[in-house]
PDB file of C-alpha atoms in Angstrom:
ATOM      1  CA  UNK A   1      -6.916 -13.831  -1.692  1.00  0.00           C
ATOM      2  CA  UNK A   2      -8.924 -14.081  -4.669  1.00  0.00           C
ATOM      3  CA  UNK A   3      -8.444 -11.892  -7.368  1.00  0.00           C
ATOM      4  CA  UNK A   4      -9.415  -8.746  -8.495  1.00  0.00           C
ATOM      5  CA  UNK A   5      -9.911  -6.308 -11.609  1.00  0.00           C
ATOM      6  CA  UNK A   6      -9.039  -2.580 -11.970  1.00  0.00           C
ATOM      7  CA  UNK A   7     -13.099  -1.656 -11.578  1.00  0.00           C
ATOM      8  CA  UNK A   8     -13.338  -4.274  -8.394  1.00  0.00           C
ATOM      9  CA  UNK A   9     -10.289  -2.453  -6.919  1.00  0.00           C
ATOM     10  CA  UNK A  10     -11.458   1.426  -7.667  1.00  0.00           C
ATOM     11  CA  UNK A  11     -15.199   0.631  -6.645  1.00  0.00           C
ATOM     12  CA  UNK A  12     -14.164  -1.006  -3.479  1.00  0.00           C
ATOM     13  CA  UNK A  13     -12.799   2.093  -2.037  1.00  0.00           C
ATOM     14  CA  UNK A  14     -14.902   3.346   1.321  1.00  0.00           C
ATOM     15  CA  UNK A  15     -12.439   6.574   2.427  1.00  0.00           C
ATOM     16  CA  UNK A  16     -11.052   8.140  -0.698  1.00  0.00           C
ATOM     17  CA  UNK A  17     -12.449  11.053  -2.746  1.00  0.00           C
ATOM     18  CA  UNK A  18     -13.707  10.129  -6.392  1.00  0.00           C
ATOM     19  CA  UNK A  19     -10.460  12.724  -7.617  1.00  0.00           C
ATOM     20  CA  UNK A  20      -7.929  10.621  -5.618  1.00  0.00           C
ATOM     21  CA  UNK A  21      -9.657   6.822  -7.282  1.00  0.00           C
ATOM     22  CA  UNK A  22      -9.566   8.371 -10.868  1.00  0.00           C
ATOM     23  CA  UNK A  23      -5.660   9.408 -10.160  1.00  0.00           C
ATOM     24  CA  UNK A  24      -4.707   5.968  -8.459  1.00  0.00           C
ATOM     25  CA  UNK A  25      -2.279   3.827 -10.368  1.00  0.00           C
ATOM     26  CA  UNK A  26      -3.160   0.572  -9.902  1.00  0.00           C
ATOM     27  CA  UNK A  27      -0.486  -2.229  -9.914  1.00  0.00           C
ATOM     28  CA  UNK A  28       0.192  -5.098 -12.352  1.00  0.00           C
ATOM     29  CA  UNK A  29      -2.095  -6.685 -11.762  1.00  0.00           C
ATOM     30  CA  UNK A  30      -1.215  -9.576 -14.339  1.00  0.00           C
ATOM     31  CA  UNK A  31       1.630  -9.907 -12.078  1.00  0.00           C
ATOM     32  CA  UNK A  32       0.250 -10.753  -8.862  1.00  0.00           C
ATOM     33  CA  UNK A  33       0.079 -14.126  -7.404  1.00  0.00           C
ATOM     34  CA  UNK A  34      -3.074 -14.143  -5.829  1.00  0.00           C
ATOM     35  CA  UNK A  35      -2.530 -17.468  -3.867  1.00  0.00           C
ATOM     36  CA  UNK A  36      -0.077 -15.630  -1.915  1.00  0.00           C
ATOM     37  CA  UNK A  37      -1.677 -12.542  -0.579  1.00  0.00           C
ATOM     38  CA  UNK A  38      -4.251 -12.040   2.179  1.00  0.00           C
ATOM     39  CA  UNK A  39      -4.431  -8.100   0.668  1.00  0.00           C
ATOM     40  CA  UNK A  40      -3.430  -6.185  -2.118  1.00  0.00           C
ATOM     41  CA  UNK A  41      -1.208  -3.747  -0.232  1.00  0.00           C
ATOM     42  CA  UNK A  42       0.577  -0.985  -2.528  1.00  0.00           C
ATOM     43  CA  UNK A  43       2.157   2.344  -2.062  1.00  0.00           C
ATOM     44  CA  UNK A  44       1.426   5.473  -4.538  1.00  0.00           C
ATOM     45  CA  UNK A  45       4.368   5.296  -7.397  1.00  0.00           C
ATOM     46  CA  UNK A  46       5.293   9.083  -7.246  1.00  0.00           C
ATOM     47  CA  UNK A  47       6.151   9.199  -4.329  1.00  0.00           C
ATOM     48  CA  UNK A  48       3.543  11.006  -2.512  1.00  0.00           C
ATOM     49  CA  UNK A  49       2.175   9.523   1.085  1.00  0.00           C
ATOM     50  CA  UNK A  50      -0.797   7.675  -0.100  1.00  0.00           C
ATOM     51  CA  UNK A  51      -0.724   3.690  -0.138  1.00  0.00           C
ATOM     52  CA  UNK A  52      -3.794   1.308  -1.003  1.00  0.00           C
ATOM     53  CA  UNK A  53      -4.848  -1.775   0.640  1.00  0.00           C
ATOM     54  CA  UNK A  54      -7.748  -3.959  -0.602  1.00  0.00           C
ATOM     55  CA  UNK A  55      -8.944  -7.078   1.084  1.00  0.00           C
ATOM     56  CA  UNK A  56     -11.764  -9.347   0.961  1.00  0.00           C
ATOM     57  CA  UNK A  57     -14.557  -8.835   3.687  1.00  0.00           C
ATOM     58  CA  UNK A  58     -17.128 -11.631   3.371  1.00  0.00           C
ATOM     59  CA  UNK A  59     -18.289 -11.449  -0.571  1.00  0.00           C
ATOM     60  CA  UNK A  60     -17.307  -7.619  -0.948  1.00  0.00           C
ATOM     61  CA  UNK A  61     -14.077  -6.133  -1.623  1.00  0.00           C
ATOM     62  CA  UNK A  62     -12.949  -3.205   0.453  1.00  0.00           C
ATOM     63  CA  UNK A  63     -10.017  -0.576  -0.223  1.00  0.00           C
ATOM     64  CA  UNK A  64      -8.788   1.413   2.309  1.00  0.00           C
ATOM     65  CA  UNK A  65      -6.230   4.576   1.234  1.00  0.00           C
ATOM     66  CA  UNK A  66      -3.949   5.463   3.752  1.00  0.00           C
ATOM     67  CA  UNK A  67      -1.181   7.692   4.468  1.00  0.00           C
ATOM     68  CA  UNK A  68       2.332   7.493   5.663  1.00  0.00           C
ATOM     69  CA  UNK A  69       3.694   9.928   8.505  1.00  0.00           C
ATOM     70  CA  UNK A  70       6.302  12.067   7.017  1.00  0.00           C
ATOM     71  CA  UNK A  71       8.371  11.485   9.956  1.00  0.00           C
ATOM     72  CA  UNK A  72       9.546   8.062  10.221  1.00  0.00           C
ATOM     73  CA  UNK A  73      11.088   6.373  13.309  1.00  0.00           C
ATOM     74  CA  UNK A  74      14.536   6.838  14.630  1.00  0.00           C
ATOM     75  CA  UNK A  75      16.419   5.216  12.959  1.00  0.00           C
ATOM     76  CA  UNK A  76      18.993   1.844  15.435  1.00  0.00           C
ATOM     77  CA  UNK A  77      15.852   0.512  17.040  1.00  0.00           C
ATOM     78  CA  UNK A  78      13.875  -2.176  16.104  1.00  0.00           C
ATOM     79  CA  UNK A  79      10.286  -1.832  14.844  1.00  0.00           C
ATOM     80  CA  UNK A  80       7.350  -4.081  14.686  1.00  0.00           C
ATOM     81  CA  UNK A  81       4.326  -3.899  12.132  1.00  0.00           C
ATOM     82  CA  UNK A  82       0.756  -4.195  13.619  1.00  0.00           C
ATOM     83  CA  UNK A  83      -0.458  -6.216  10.847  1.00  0.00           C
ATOM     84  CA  UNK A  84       2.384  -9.253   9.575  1.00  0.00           C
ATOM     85  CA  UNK A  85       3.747  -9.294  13.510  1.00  0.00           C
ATOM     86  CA  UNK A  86       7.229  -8.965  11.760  1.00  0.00           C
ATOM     87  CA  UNK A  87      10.098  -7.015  13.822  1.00  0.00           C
ATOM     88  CA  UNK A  88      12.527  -5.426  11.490  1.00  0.00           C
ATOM     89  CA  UNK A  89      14.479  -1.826  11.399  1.00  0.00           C
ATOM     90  CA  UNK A  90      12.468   1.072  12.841  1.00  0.00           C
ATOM     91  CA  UNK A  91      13.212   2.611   9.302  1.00  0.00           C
ATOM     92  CA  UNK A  92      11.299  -0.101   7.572  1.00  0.00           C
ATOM     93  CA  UNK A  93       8.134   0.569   9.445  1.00  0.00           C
ATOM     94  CA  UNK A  94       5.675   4.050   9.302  1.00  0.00           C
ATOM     95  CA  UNK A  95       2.972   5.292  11.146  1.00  0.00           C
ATOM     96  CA  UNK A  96      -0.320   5.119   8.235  1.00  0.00           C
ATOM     97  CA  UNK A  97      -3.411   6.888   9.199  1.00  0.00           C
ATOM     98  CA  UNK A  98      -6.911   5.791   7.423  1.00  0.00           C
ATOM     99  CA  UNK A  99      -9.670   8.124   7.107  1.00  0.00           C
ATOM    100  CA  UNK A 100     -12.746   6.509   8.858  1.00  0.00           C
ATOM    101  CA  UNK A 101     -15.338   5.773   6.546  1.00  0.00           C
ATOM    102  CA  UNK A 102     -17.981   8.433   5.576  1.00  0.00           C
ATOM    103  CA  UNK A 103     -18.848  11.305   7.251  1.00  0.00           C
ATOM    104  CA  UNK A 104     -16.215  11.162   9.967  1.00  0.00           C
ATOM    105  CA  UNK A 105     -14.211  10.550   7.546  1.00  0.00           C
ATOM    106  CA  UNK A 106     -15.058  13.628   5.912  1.00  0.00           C
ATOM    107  CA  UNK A 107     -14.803  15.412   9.107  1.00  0.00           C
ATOM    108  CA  UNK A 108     -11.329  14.775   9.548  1.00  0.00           C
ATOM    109  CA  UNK A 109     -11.376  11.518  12.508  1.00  0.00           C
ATOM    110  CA  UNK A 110      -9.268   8.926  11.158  1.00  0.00           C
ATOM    111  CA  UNK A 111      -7.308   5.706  12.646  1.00  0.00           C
ATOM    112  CA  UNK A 112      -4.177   5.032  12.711  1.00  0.00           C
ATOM    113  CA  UNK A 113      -1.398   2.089  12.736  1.00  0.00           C
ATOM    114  CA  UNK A 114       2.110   1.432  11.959  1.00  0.00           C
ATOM    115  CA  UNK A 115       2.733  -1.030   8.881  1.00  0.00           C
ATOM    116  CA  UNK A 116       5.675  -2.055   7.022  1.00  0.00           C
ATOM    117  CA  UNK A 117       6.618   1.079   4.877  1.00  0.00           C
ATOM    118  CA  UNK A 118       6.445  -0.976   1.242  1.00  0.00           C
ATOM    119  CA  UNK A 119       2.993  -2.782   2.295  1.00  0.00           C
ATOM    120  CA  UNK A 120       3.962  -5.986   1.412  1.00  0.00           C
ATOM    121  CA  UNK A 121       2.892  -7.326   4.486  1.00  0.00           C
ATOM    122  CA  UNK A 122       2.403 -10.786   2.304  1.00  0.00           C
ATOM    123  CA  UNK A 123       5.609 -11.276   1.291  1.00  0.00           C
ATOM    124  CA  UNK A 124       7.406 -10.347   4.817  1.00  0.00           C
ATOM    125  CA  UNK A 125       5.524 -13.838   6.495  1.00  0.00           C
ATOM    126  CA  UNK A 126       6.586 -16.041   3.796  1.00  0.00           C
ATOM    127  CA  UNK A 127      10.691 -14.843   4.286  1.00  0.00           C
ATOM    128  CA  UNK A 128      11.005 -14.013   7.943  1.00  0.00           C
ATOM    129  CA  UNK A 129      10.112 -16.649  10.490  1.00  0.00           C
ATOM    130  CA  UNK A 130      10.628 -15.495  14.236  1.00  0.00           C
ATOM    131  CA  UNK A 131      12.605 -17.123  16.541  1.00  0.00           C
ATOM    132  CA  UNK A 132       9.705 -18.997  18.243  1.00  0.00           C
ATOM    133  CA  UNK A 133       8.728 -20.107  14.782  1.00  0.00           C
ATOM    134  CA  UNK A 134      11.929 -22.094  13.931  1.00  0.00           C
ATOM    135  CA  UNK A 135      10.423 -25.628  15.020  1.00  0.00           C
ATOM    136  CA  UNK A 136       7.167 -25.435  12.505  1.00  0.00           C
ATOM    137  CA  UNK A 137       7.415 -26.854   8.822  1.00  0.00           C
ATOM    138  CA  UNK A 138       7.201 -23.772   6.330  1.00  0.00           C
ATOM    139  CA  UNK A 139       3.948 -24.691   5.188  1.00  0.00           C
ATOM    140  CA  UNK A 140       2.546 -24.351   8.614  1.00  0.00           C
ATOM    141  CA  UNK A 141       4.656 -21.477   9.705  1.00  0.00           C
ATOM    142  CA  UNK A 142       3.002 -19.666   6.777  1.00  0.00           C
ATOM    143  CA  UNK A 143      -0.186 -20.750   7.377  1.00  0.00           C
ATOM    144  CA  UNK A 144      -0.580 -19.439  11.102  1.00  0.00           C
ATOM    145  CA  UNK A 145       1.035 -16.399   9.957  1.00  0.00           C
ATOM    146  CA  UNK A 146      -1.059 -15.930   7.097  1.00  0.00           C
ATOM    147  CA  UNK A 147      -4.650 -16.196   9.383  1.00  0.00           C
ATOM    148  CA  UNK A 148      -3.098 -13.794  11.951  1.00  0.00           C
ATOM    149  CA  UNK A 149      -2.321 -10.887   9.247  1.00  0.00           C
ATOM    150  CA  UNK A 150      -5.662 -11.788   7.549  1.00  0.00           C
ATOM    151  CA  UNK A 151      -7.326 -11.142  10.981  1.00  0.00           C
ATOM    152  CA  UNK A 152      -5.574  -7.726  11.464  1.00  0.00           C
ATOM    153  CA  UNK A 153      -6.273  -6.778   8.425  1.00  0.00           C
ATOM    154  CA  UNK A 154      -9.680  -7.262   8.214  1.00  0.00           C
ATOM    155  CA  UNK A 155     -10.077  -5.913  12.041  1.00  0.00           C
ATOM    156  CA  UNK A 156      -8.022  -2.545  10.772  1.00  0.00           C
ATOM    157  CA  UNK A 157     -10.794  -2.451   7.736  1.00  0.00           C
ATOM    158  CA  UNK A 158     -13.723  -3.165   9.754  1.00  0.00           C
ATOM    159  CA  UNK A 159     -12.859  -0.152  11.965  1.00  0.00           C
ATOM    160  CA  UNK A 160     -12.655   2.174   9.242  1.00  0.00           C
ATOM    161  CA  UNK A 161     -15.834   1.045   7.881  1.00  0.00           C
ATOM    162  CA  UNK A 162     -17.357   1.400  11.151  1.00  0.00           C
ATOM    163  CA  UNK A 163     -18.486   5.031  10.295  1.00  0.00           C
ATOM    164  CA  UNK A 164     -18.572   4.184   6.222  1.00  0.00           C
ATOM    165  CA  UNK A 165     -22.528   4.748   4.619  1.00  0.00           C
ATOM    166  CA  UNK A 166     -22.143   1.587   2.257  1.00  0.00           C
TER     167      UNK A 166
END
């Protein structure tokens, strides 16, 4: 992922209210390693429901806010995320709904998918390969992984910003 600045990241938002970007606390930044991320995934530091994620579509960078279910999944089963294809504990794993972009946005239709509850969807491919996965070297494990969350991701954007005025 290439990187981004605190302006890039509050000006690329396409389904938030101008009160929820000037409240956002943006992550350290100086801390990220940019080579290893297909999105800058984050969840709201006080706790509240909200989590970010900012990708790259084409030339443009586009944030998404979304928010956890309250109610998590029972907790004994397994869980998969739609967007890193990595099975782990149900409780490690939450429904997120988007608002769509613009006026339906506005008008209440959103989207919805389940993600790994921490969004760091980047860090889950480089630590857990899947059974299936065992023969590949880690540097092309991490590689097919990292194109198939890319995809999602950007397919999960795209369909928020299929209703966005931009």
């Amino acid at each position: 992922m290439r990187p981004l600045t605190e302006e890039q990241i509050r000006a690329s938002f396409v389904n938030a209210p101008a009160a929820e970007l000037e409240r956002m606390e943006i992550p350290g930044l100086h801390e990220t390693v940019w080579d290893e991320r297909e999105f800058l995934g984050w969840r709201d530091p006080q706790g509240s429901l909200r989590g970010y994620l900012v990708t790259w579509m084409d030339d443009d960078a586009v944030g998404v806010m979304v928010r956890a279910s309250s109610q998590g999944l029972r907790p004994g089963i397994g869980a998969m995320c739609s967007l890193c294809h990595t099975p782990q504990p149900a409780t490690q794993v939450l429904m997120f709904s988007a608002a769509r972009g613009g006026a339906a946005g506005r008008d209440g239709n959103s989207i919805g998918t389940y993600i790994c509850a921490d969004l760091a969807c980047p860090i889950m491919i480089r630590i857990f390969p899947g059974q299936s996965e065992m023969l590949l070297r880690r540097d092309e494990l991490v590689a097919r992984r990292s194109t198939g969350l890319s995809e999602r991701v950007r397919a999960f954007t795209a369909r928020i910003l299929e209703t966005a005025e931009r």
